[in-house]
Amino acid sequence: MEPYDGFMQNSKSSSLTSKLDAGSWGKTSPSKSYCSSSSTSTENVVSTLERRKNTKSNVESGFSLRPDEIPLLPGEKICEQARDVTYLCPYNGPARGVLTITNYKLYFRSVDKDGNKVIDVPLGVVSRIEKVGGASSKGENAYGIEIFCKDMRNLRFAHKQENHSRRDVFEKLHQHAFPLSNKLKLFAFDYTENFPENGWTVYEPIAELKRMGINNDMWKITKINENYDICDSYPAVWAVPQHVHDDEIKAVANFRSRGRIPVLSWIHSESQATITRCSQPLVGVGGKKCREDEKYISLIMDANAQSDKMFLMDARPTANAVANKAKGGGYESEDSYKNAELVFLDIHNIHVMRESLRKLKELCFPNIEESKWLSGLESTYWLKHIKCILAGAVRIVDKVENHKTSVLVHCSDGWDRTAQLTALAMLMLDPYYRTIKGFEVLIEKEWLSFGHKFQQRIGHGDDHHSDADRSPVFLQFIDCVWQITQQFPNAFEFNEYFLITILDHLYSCRFGTFLFNTERERVQERVKELTVSLWSYTNSQIDLYRNPLYWANTHQQQVIIPIASLRHIKLWKTYYCRWNPSMRIQDPVYQRIRELLRLKEQLVKQIEECRKEQQSRLSKANASPP
Amino acid sequence: MFNLFIMNDFKSSRFRSYIGTPAELEDIPLGDFKRANLLDGELFIADAENIILYTSLGEPRSYRKGVLTVTNFKLSFIPCDEDEEYCGVQQSFFLKPYEICLSSIDTVYHISEKTRKRLNLGQNVSHKIKELQVICKNMRMFHFSFYQANKDKVKTIVNAILYHAAPKRLPLLFAYDYKDRFNSSNNVLKDIQLFEKTSDWLKELDRTKTNKLKWRVCRANEYFEISLTLPQVFIVPASVEDHMLTKAVGHFQSHYLPVWVWGTPHNTALIRMADLESSIQDRTQENVLLEHIRKSHDNLLQPQIIDLTKDFPTAKELQSSFVKLRDLCNPSSGRLFKQQDNKFYSLLESTKWLQYVSMCLQNAVNGAHYLTWENSTVVLQEGNGRDMNCVISSLIQLILDPHWRTIRGFQSLIQKEWIVLSHRFTMRLGLIDKDCGEAAPYFLLFLDCTWQLLQQYPTAFQFSETYLTTLWDSTYTTIFDTFLFNCEYGRQKAKRV
């Protein structure tokens, strides 16, 4: 059927597209691909585009891959290859082909005539590997390996018992998916690709504080933690109130859980209202007090002349904050902290969030039960948790922006919910963090430098899949960011593929960015010298992540306040449901967006040239006598 | 800021009841009251000053004061501080932000301290009215307080609303009085196929490369002599002669014979028809016509019949689903909003609206599949052929034929599938007093399905969602005659008068 350009056929790309391809894809080397799977199984449009450019350059050089040949990254080595393996696709049925394990990825290429199916998964996303069936298993495809992933999917491969390939594949998979459990290095330390941009220079703590106008009369930069001995999960450089003494800082550190004292996250350039962050006070059952801590908080309050009040936002549900007293923690009593108002934001802990995501995965993968989709979604509570986090951040923004009042944020340790809240509030308050590089700075500052425990929460290279420390805290943050981009489509320089790329490399272990728990560990392990930053990769191809609707001029709202109501909060299907072909957007809209961006660029250039021409004519006319 | 608190579900309830305290309301500066502008042919009926409008959640202010006016076209509230632009919603060319066409009024409630009582449209009230809630068919809601206004004027204006919102006959609608009527020979219309004339249908046969030896234009209904529900011109298999139609027509509900609406170069066709009259057991006449349809297929394949009665919602069920959806989208208080918020998705699911949308899309995809991959003719059959048939037939064509995805094409599609093939707009939109049948939002259902396609194929359509919203708005704006009638016969009759 040719005559109708119906939705059932794929439309061909326009001539503009092919020009685009030649221009921007041609130069790059084939090795640069991260996820070169076929478009029938792929999701991350950016990587699909990358794959296209690879295939193109392969075709150009008259070279095409045999099933057992695979694209490798610099530093990547093939560790195991098994022929006659069947990939059991939950959507398109079984496909026979060659399965390759490298020190970075699992790569499957089908040898079936119809379609060249590719499955390409970085081993970093693997959370659990299980053998399915035994030597006595009967039935087709009953014997093989099942792989459970951190990114909302599972993979099943069937082996032939008589080939004895399963044992070796399983062993190598285990070794390279869980290198730390096998006394091996993470792949990021083997990976040697060079990028034109250096992502490690994106965030300079002092430069960022200077951007906000620190030092000033009320705040100062201190290097008291240069050797990480006041607080081992804090960075080397912080900003604290101008008039606080070093010995007071030490006293406060003793009164705050894990020494995480209140430090500056953000300051309002006009009102001087601040967002500061810390951990819970060590109040305990006895209701301990600390005069230095009280004084320190009042210094933060006094640093803002616009308000004689301050808000202490405790991210936890009240009951949890009370329960923490039994473990020596707790919350500030309003009696001891003059003019401070304590507010509980009712956000649940990491265990509740992990369970919620588990339910969400059950709902979304592999297949969706349509008749109960919405109520099923509601019963996972995932969107409700997202709403609570957003509502908390909105409250902080409301106090800082509309009431010119400073806010101190903490939870228990101040590295999970606190990071979500401060980072989201800053994103709403400050347009700088809504640019691509500003967003990278935000993650480097509020998440990485202030010690969100990425290693523990993600479990990089570790086979303890049921570790109670794992939790999708950072994923929730990115989800919240996506929700805000949906409500303010013109306010962000980046598109959703930027967010998806960040999440993909949160797990991949290809870059050093999200490795380890603290800045101290990263310095100790020389991460900046030995690994590549994710931002080197993104900033070297920054055009892929631009939002065509971004409106970066004076018309832009400074402060954006999303509506934290479930009526507005949606499931991020492009991320959570991307493996299911029926849940994807059916149009190649990403391609179209790129075309439009390119067109806009050309038009801007033309206008510029016309202007110049007009100007030179004018000056000529003026210069020559009439 | 007040509204931010409500919208963001803050714990410390700063929410105050909608009913402001008198002291607060008196603070509003009155200024010079502004009056509503009238269109050509629009007549003033009643007005009242000092009316308070409680604005909906999310607007920058919680109440506004102004003048309420009723004309033969609209219910108008003009705030005294009108200059302050409120751009929260898409605005109409004919109506200001707080104005609605009388035809979009669905129900009116009298609100007193503790009770909410429904007022019957078309009937008078004699008691004192304190507050009035007006719920519209297009999901809007207005809540007025009258306690500062003149009592007699209030009574007059409430009775005017109740009387004029429910006209007993079509000619009482404003479209009949509107002086600046768009002339249908106007240039604006020249690219749209109205499907009123033979030439439009011939063009459509050519455009779809349908073989005119197999399908022909039938003029047997030129003066509506065989059916009042079918257009004057329609397409039938070439082998069907006029006398066969005359003989068969009485067997079909509403005299709605099988007609060709779209086709492919392989002469697979999309056919719409009604069921046989329930009193008729003998299916011979139906079979005769279906046999002719089969013979018009290149490979003489048996057509696929899709029954759109079984498993589909009845008009009543569809309307009830819509009302549930409307209530969910328009909580009447901040408290209700909060209550609903945490259960929003299961409440949405329980309206069944999305289930109906998905059902329509699924059936349309099936139909499209038969027509293309299986190369088979599809016959859509439904009770009287004028409700779900319109929805599914339009959707199948949107899916298969990019022509309909342009703005002009979409208008032509609506003209063909909904207007000339006689969806009963008067009845389904509830334009005149209820007795004439059940209102049910079939057209909205179609627009929603189209919106879903637009979401899945963002680059496939020439129009945006704003266009779809405009279309829906205009169904209740009785300036236009497009969505006024139940059938072509009705339109022709109205034109002659």
Coordinates of N, CA, C and O in Angstrom, one line a residue, chain B residues 368-488:
Chain B
A368 N -9.1 1.1 10.0 CA -8.0 1.5 9.2 C -7.2 0.3 8.7 O -6.7 0.2 7.6
H369 N -7.0 -0.7 9.6 CA -6.2 -1.9 9.4 C -6.9 -2.7 8.3 O -6.3 -3.1 7.3
Y370 N -8.2 -2.9 8.4 CA -9.0 -3.7 7.4 C -8.8 -3.0 6.0 O -8.6 -3.7 5.0
L371 N -9.0 -1.7 6.0 CA -9.0 -0.9 4.7 C -7.7 -1.0 4.0 O -7.6 -1.1 2.8
T372 N -6.6 -1.0 4.8 CA -5.3 -0.9 4.1 C -4.6 -2.3 4.1 O -4.4 -2.8 3.0
W373 N -4.3 -2.9 5.2 CA -3.5 -4.1 5.2 C -4.3 -5.3 4.7 O -3.8 -6.2 4.0
E374 N -5.6 -5.3 5.0 CA -6.4 -6.5 4.5 C -7.2 -6.1 3.2 O -7.9 -7.0 2.7
N375 N -7.0 -4.9 2.8 CA -7.6 -4.5 1.5 C -9.1 -4.8 1.4 O -9.5 -5.2 0.4
S376 N -9.8 -4.5 2.5 CA -11.2 -4.9 2.5 C -12.0 -3.7 2.8 O -11.6 -2.8 3.5
T377 N -13.2 -3.7 2.2 CA -14.2 -2.6 2.4 C -14.7 -2.7 3.8 O -14.9 -3.8 4.4
V378 N -14.9 -1.5 4.5 CA -15.4 -1.5 5.8 C -16.7 -0.9 5.9 O -16.9 0.2 5.3
V379 N -17.7 -1.5 6.5 CA -19.0 -1.0 6.7 C -19.2 -0.7 8.2 O -19.1 -1.6 9.0
L380 N -19.4 0.6 8.5 CA -19.7 1.0 9.9 C -21.2 1.0 10.1 O -22.0 1.6 9.3
Q381 N -21.7 0.2 11.1 CA -23.1 0.1 11.3 C -23.5 0.4 12.7 O -22.9 0.0 13.6
E382 N -24.5 1.3 12.8 CA -24.9 1.7 14.2 C -26.4 2.0 14.1 O -26.9 2.6 13.1
G383 N -27.1 1.8 15.2 CA -28.5 2.0 15.4 C -29.1 2.9 14.3 O -29.6 2.5 13.3
N384 N -29.0 4.3 14.5 CA -29.5 5.1 13.5 C -28.4 5.8 12.6 O -28.7 6.6 11.8
G385 N -27.2 5.3 12.8 CA -26.1 5.7 11.9 C -25.6 7.1 12.1 O -24.9 7.6 11.2
R386 N -26.0 7.8 13.2 CA -25.7 9.2 13.2 C -24.9 9.7 14.4 O -24.7 10.9 14.6
D387 N -24.4 8.8 15.2 CA -23.6 9.2 16.4 C -22.2 8.6 16.3 O -21.3 9.3 15.9
M388 N -22.1 7.4 16.8 CA -20.7 6.8 16.8 C -20.2 6.6 15.4 O -19.0 6.7 15.2
N389 N -21.1 6.4 14.4 CA -20.6 6.3 13.0 C -19.8 7.6 12.6 O -18.8 7.5 11.9
C390 N -20.3 8.7 13.1 CA -19.6 10.0 12.7 C -18.2 10.0 13.3 O -17.2 10.3 12.7
V391 N -18.1 9.5 14.6 CA -16.8 9.5 15.3 C -15.8 8.6 14.6 O -14.7 9.0 14.3
I392 N -16.3 7.4 14.5 CA -15.3 6.3 14.0 C -14.9 6.6 12.5 O -13.8 6.5 12.1
S393 N -15.9 7.0 11.7 CA -15.7 7.2 10.3 C -14.7 8.3 10.1 O -13.7 8.2 9.4
S394 N -14.9 9.4 10.9 CA -13.9 10.6 10.8 C -12.5 10.1 11.2 O -11.5 10.5 10.6
L395 N -12.5 9.4 12.3 CA -11.2 9.0 12.8 C -10.4 8.1 11.9 O -9.2 8.2 11.7
I396 N -11.1 7.1 11.3 CA -10.5 6.2 10.3 C -9.8 7.1 9.2 O -8.7 6.8 8.8
Q397 N -10.6 8.0 8.7 CA -10.0 8.9 7.6 C -8.9 9.7 8.1 O -7.9 10.0 7.3
L398 N -8.9 10.2 9.3 CA -7.8 11.0 9.8 C -6.5 10.2 9.9 O -5.4 10.6 9.6
I399 N -6.7 8.9 10.3 CA -5.6 8.0 10.4 C -5.0 7.7 9.1 O -3.8 7.6 8.9
L400 N -5.8 7.5 8.0 CA -5.3 7.0 6.8 C -5.0 8.1 5.8 O -4.2 7.8 4.8
D401 N -5.6 9.3 5.9 CA -5.5 10.2 4.8 C -5.0 11.6 5.3 O -5.7 12.3 5.9
P402 N -3.7 11.9 4.9 CA -3.2 13.2 5.4 C -4.0 14.5 5.0 O -3.9 15.5 5.6
H403 N -4.8 14.3 3.9 CA -5.6 15.4 3.4 C -6.4 16.0 4.6 O -6.5 17.2 4.7
W404 N -7.0 15.1 5.4 CA -7.9 15.6 6.5 C -7.1 16.2 7.6 O -7.7 16.8 8.5
R405 N -5.8 16.1 7.6 CA -5.0 16.6 8.8 C -4.6 18.0 8.5 O -3.9 18.6 9.3
T406 N -5.0 18.6 7.4 CA -4.8 20.1 7.2 C -6.0 20.8 7.8 O -7.0 20.2 8.1
I407 N -5.9 22.1 7.9 CA -7.0 22.8 8.5 C -8.2 22.8 7.6 O -9.3 22.4 8.0
R408 N -8.0 23.1 6.3 CA -9.1 23.0 5.4 C -9.7 21.6 5.3 O -10.9 21.4 5.2
G409 N -8.8 20.6 5.2 CA -9.2 19.3 5.2 C -10.1 18.9 6.4 O -11.1 18.2 6.2
F410 N -9.6 19.3 7.5 CA -10.4 18.9 8.8 C -11.8 19.5 8.7 O -12.7 18.9 9.1
Q411 N -11.8 20.7 8.3 CA -13.1 21.4 8.2 C -14.0 20.6 7.2 O -15.2 20.4 7.4
S412 N -13.4 20.2 6.1 CA -14.2 19.5 5.1 C -14.7 18.1 5.6 O -15.8 17.7 5.4
L413 N -13.8 17.5 6.4 CA -14.1 16.2 7.0 C -15.3 16.4 8.0 O -16.3 15.6 7.9
I414 N -15.3 17.4 8.8 CA -16.4 17.7 9.7 C -17.7 18.0 8.9 O -18.8 17.5 9.2
Q415 N -17.5 18.7 7.8 CA -18.6 19.1 7.0 C -19.3 17.8 6.4 O -20.5 17.6 6.4
K416 N -18.4 16.9 6.0 CA -18.9 15.6 5.4 C -19.5 14.7 6.4 O -20.7 14.3 6.3
E417 N -18.7 14.3 7.4 CA -19.1 13.2 8.3 C -20.1 13.7 9.3 O -20.8 12.9 9.9
W418 N -20.1 15.0 9.7 CA -20.9 15.4 10.8 C -22.1 16.2 10.3 O -23.2 16.1 10.8
I419 N -21.9 17.1 9.4 CA -22.9 18.1 9.0 C -23.9 17.4 8.0 O -25.0 17.2 8.3
V420 N -23.3 17.1 6.8 CA -24.3 16.6 5.8 C -24.7 15.2 6.0 O -25.8 14.8 5.7
L421 N -23.9 14.4 6.7 CA -24.3 13.1 7.0 C -25.1 13.1 8.4 O -25.2 12.0 9.0
S422 N -25.5 14.2 8.8 CA -26.5 14.5 9.8 C -26.3 13.9 11.2 O -27.1 13.1 11.7
H423 N -25.2 14.4 11.8 CA -25.2 14.2 13.3 C -26.2 15.2 13.9 O -26.3 16.3 13.4
R424 N -27.0 14.7 14.9 CA -28.0 15.6 15.4 C -27.5 16.6 16.4 O -27.6 16.4 17.6
F425 N -26.9 17.7 15.9 CA -26.3 18.7 16.7 C -27.4 19.3 17.7 O -27.1 19.5 18.8
T426 N -28.5 19.7 17.1 CA -29.5 20.4 18.0 C -29.8 19.5 19.2 O -29.8 20.0 20.3
M427 N -29.9 18.2 19.0 CA -30.3 17.3 20.1 C -29.1 17.0 20.9 O -29.1 17.2 22.2
R428 N -28.0 16.6 20.3 CA -26.8 16.2 21.1 C -26.1 17.3 21.9 O -25.5 17.1 22.9
L429 N -26.2 18.6 21.4 CA -25.7 19.7 22.1 C -26.7 20.3 23.1 O -26.4 21.2 23.8
G430 N -27.9 19.8 23.0 CA -29.0 20.3 23.9 C -29.3 21.7 23.7 O -29.4 22.5 24.6
L431 N -29.4 22.1 22.4 CA -29.6 23.5 22.1 C -31.0 24.1 22.4 O -31.1 25.2 22.7
I432 N -31.9 23.2 22.3 CA -33.3 23.7 22.7 C -33.8 22.8 23.8 O -33.3 21.7 24.1
D433 N -34.9 23.2 24.4 CA -35.4 22.5 25.6 C -35.5 21.0 25.4 O -35.9 20.5 24.4
K434 N -35.1 20.3 26.5 CA -34.8 18.9 26.5 C -35.7 17.9 25.8 O -35.2 17.0 25.3
D435 N -37.0 18.2 25.7 CA -37.9 17.2 25.2 C -37.5 16.6 23.9 O -37.9 15.5 23.6
C436 N -36.7 17.2 23.2 CA -36.4 16.6 21.9 C -35.3 15.6 21.9 O -34.7 15.3 20.8
G437 N -34.9 15.0 23.0 CA -34.0 13.9 23.0 C -32.8 14.2 23.9 O -32.6 15.3 24.5
E438 N -31.9 13.2 24.0 CA -30.8 13.2 25.0 C -29.6 14.0 24.4 O -29.1 13.7 23.3
A439 N -29.1 14.9 25.2 CA -27.8 15.5 24.8 C -26.7 14.5 25.1 O -26.8 13.7 26.1
A440 N -25.6 14.5 24.3 CA -24.5 13.6 24.5 C -23.3 14.2 23.7 O -23.5 14.5 22.5
P441 N -22.1 14.3 24.3 CA -21.0 15.0 23.7 C -20.2 14.1 22.7 O -19.0 13.9 22.8
Y442 N -20.9 13.6 21.6 CA -20.2 12.8 20.6 C -19.1 13.6 19.9 O -18.0 13.2 19.6
F443 N -19.5 14.9 19.6 CA -18.5 15.7 18.9 C -17.3 16.0 19.7 O -16.2 15.9 19.2
L444 N -17.5 16.2 21.0 CA -16.3 16.4 21.9 C -15.5 15.2 21.9 O -14.3 15.2 21.9
L445 N -16.2 14.0 22.0 CA -15.4 12.8 22.0 C -14.5 12.7 20.8 O -13.4 12.3 20.9
F446 N -15.0 13.0 19.6 CA -14.2 13.0 18.4 C -13.1 14.0 18.5 O -11.9 13.7 18.2
L447 N -13.4 15.2 19.0 CA -12.3 16.2 19.1 C -11.2 15.7 20.1 O -10.0 15.9 19.9
D448 N -11.6 15.0 21.2 CA -10.7 14.5 22.1 C -9.8 13.4 21.5 O -8.6 13.4 21.6
C449 N -10.4 12.5 20.7 CA -9.7 11.5 20.0 C -8.7 12.1 19.1 O -7.5 11.7 18.9
T450 N -9.1 13.2 18.4 CA -8.2 13.9 17.5 C -7.0 14.5 18.2 O -5.9 14.4 17.8
W451 N -7.3 15.0 19.4 CA -6.3 15.6 20.3 C -5.3 14.5 20.7 O -4.1 14.7 20.7
Q452 N -5.8 13.3 20.9 CA -4.9 12.2 21.3 C -4.0 11.9 20.1 O -2.8 11.6 20.3
L453 N -4.5 11.8 18.9 CA -3.7 11.6 17.7 C -2.6 12.7 17.6 O -1.5 12.4 17.3
L454 N -3.0 13.9 17.9 CA -2.1 15.0 17.8 C -1.0 14.8 18.8 O 0.2 15.2 18.5
Q455 N -1.3 14.3 20.0 CA -0.2 14.0 21.0 C 0.7 12.9 20.5 O 1.9 13.0 20.7
Q456 N 0.2 11.9 19.8 CA 1.0 10.8 19.4 C 1.8 11.2 18.1 O 2.9 10.6 17.9
Y457 N 1.2 12.0 17.3 CA 1.9 12.4 16.0 C 2.0 14.0 15.9 O 1.2 14.6 15.2
P458 N 2.8 14.5 16.8 CA 2.8 16.0 16.8 C 3.2 16.7 15.5 O 2.9 17.9 15.4
T459 N 3.8 16.0 14.6 CA 4.2 16.7 13.4 C 3.2 16.4 12.2 O 3.5 16.8 11.1
A460 N 2.2 15.6 12.5 CA 1.4 15.2 11.3 C 0.2 16.1 11.0 O -0.5 15.9 10.0
F461 N -0.1 17.0 11.9 CA -1.3 17.9 11.7 C -0.9 19.3 11.4 O 0.0 19.8 12.0
Q462 N -1.7 19.9 10.6 CA -1.4 21.3 10.3 C -1.9 22.2 11.4 O -1.4 23.3 11.6
F463 N -2.9 21.7 12.2 CA -3.5 22.6 13.2 C -3.0 22.2 14.6 O -2.4 21.1 14.7
S464 N -3.3 23.1 15.5 CA -2.8 22.8 16.9 C -4.0 22.6 17.8 O -5.1 22.6 17.3
E465 N -3.7 22.3 19.1 CA -4.8 22.0 20.0 C -5.7 23.3 20.2 O -6.9 23.1 20.4
T466 N -5.1 24.4 20.0 CA -5.9 25.7 20.1 C -7.1 25.6 19.1 O -8.2 26.1 19.3
Y467 N -6.8 25.1 17.9 CA -7.8 25.0 16.9 C -8.9 24.1 17.3 O -10.1 24.4 17.1
L468 N -8.6 23.0 17.9 CA -9.6 22.1 18.4 C -10.5 22.7 19.5 O -11.7 22.5 19.5
T469 N -9.8 23.5 20.4 CA -10.5 24.2 21.4 C -11.5 25.2 20.8 O -12.7 25.3 21.2
T470 N -11.0 25.9 19.8 CA -11.9 26.9 19.1 C -13.1 26.2 18.5 O -14.2 26.7 18.7
L471 N -12.9 25.0 17.9 CA -14.0 24.3 17.3 C -15.0 24.0 18.4 O -16.2 24.1 18.2
W472 N -14.5 23.5 19.5 CA -15.5 23.1 20.6 C -16.2 24.3 21.1 O -17.4 24.2 21.3
D473 N -15.5 25.4 21.3 CA -16.1 26.6 21.8 C -17.2 27.0 20.8 O -18.3 27.5 21.2
S474 N -17.0 26.9 19.5 CA -17.9 27.4 18.6 C -19.2 26.6 18.5 O -20.2 27.0 18.0
T475 N -19.1 25.3 18.9 CA -20.3 24.5 18.9 C -21.4 25.1 19.8 O -22.6 24.9 19.5
Y476 N -21.0 25.8 20.8 CA -22.0 26.4 21.7 C -22.1 27.9 21.5 O -22.7 28.6 22.3
T477 N -21.6 28.4 20.4 CA -21.7 29.8 20.2 C -22.7 29.9 19.0 O -22.3 29.7 17.9
T478 N -23.9 30.3 19.3 CA -25.0 30.2 18.3 C -25.0 31.4 17.3 O -26.0 31.9 16.9
I479 N -23.7 31.8 17.0 CA -23.6 32.8 15.9 C -23.6 32.1 14.6 O -24.1 32.6 13.6
F480 N -23.0 30.9 14.6 CA -22.7 30.2 13.4 C -23.8 29.2 13.2 O -24.4 28.6 14.2
D481 N -24.2 28.9 11.9 CA -25.2 27.9 11.7 C -24.7 26.5 11.5 O -25.4 25.6 11.4
T482 N -23.3 26.4 11.5 CA -22.8 25.1 11.2 C -23.3 24.0 12.2 O -23.7 22.9 11.7
F483 N -23.3 24.2 13.5 CA -23.6 23.2 14.4 C -25.0 23.3 15.0 O -25.2 23.0 16.1
L484 N -25.9 23.9 14.2 CA -27.2 24.1 14.8 C -28.2 23.0 14.5 O -29.1 22.8 15.3
F485 N -28.1 22.3 13.4 CA -29.2 21.5 12.9 C -29.0 20.0 13.2 O -27.9 19.6 13.4
N486 N -30.1 19.3 13.1 CA -30.0 17.8 13.2 C -29.7 17.2 11.8 O -29.3 16.0 11.8
C487 N -30.0 17.9 10.7 CA -29.8 17.3 9.4 C -29.8 18.3 8.3 O -30.2 19.5 8.6
E488 N -29.4 18.0 7.1 CA -29.4 18.9 6.0 C -30.8 19.4 5.7 O -31.0 20.6 5.4

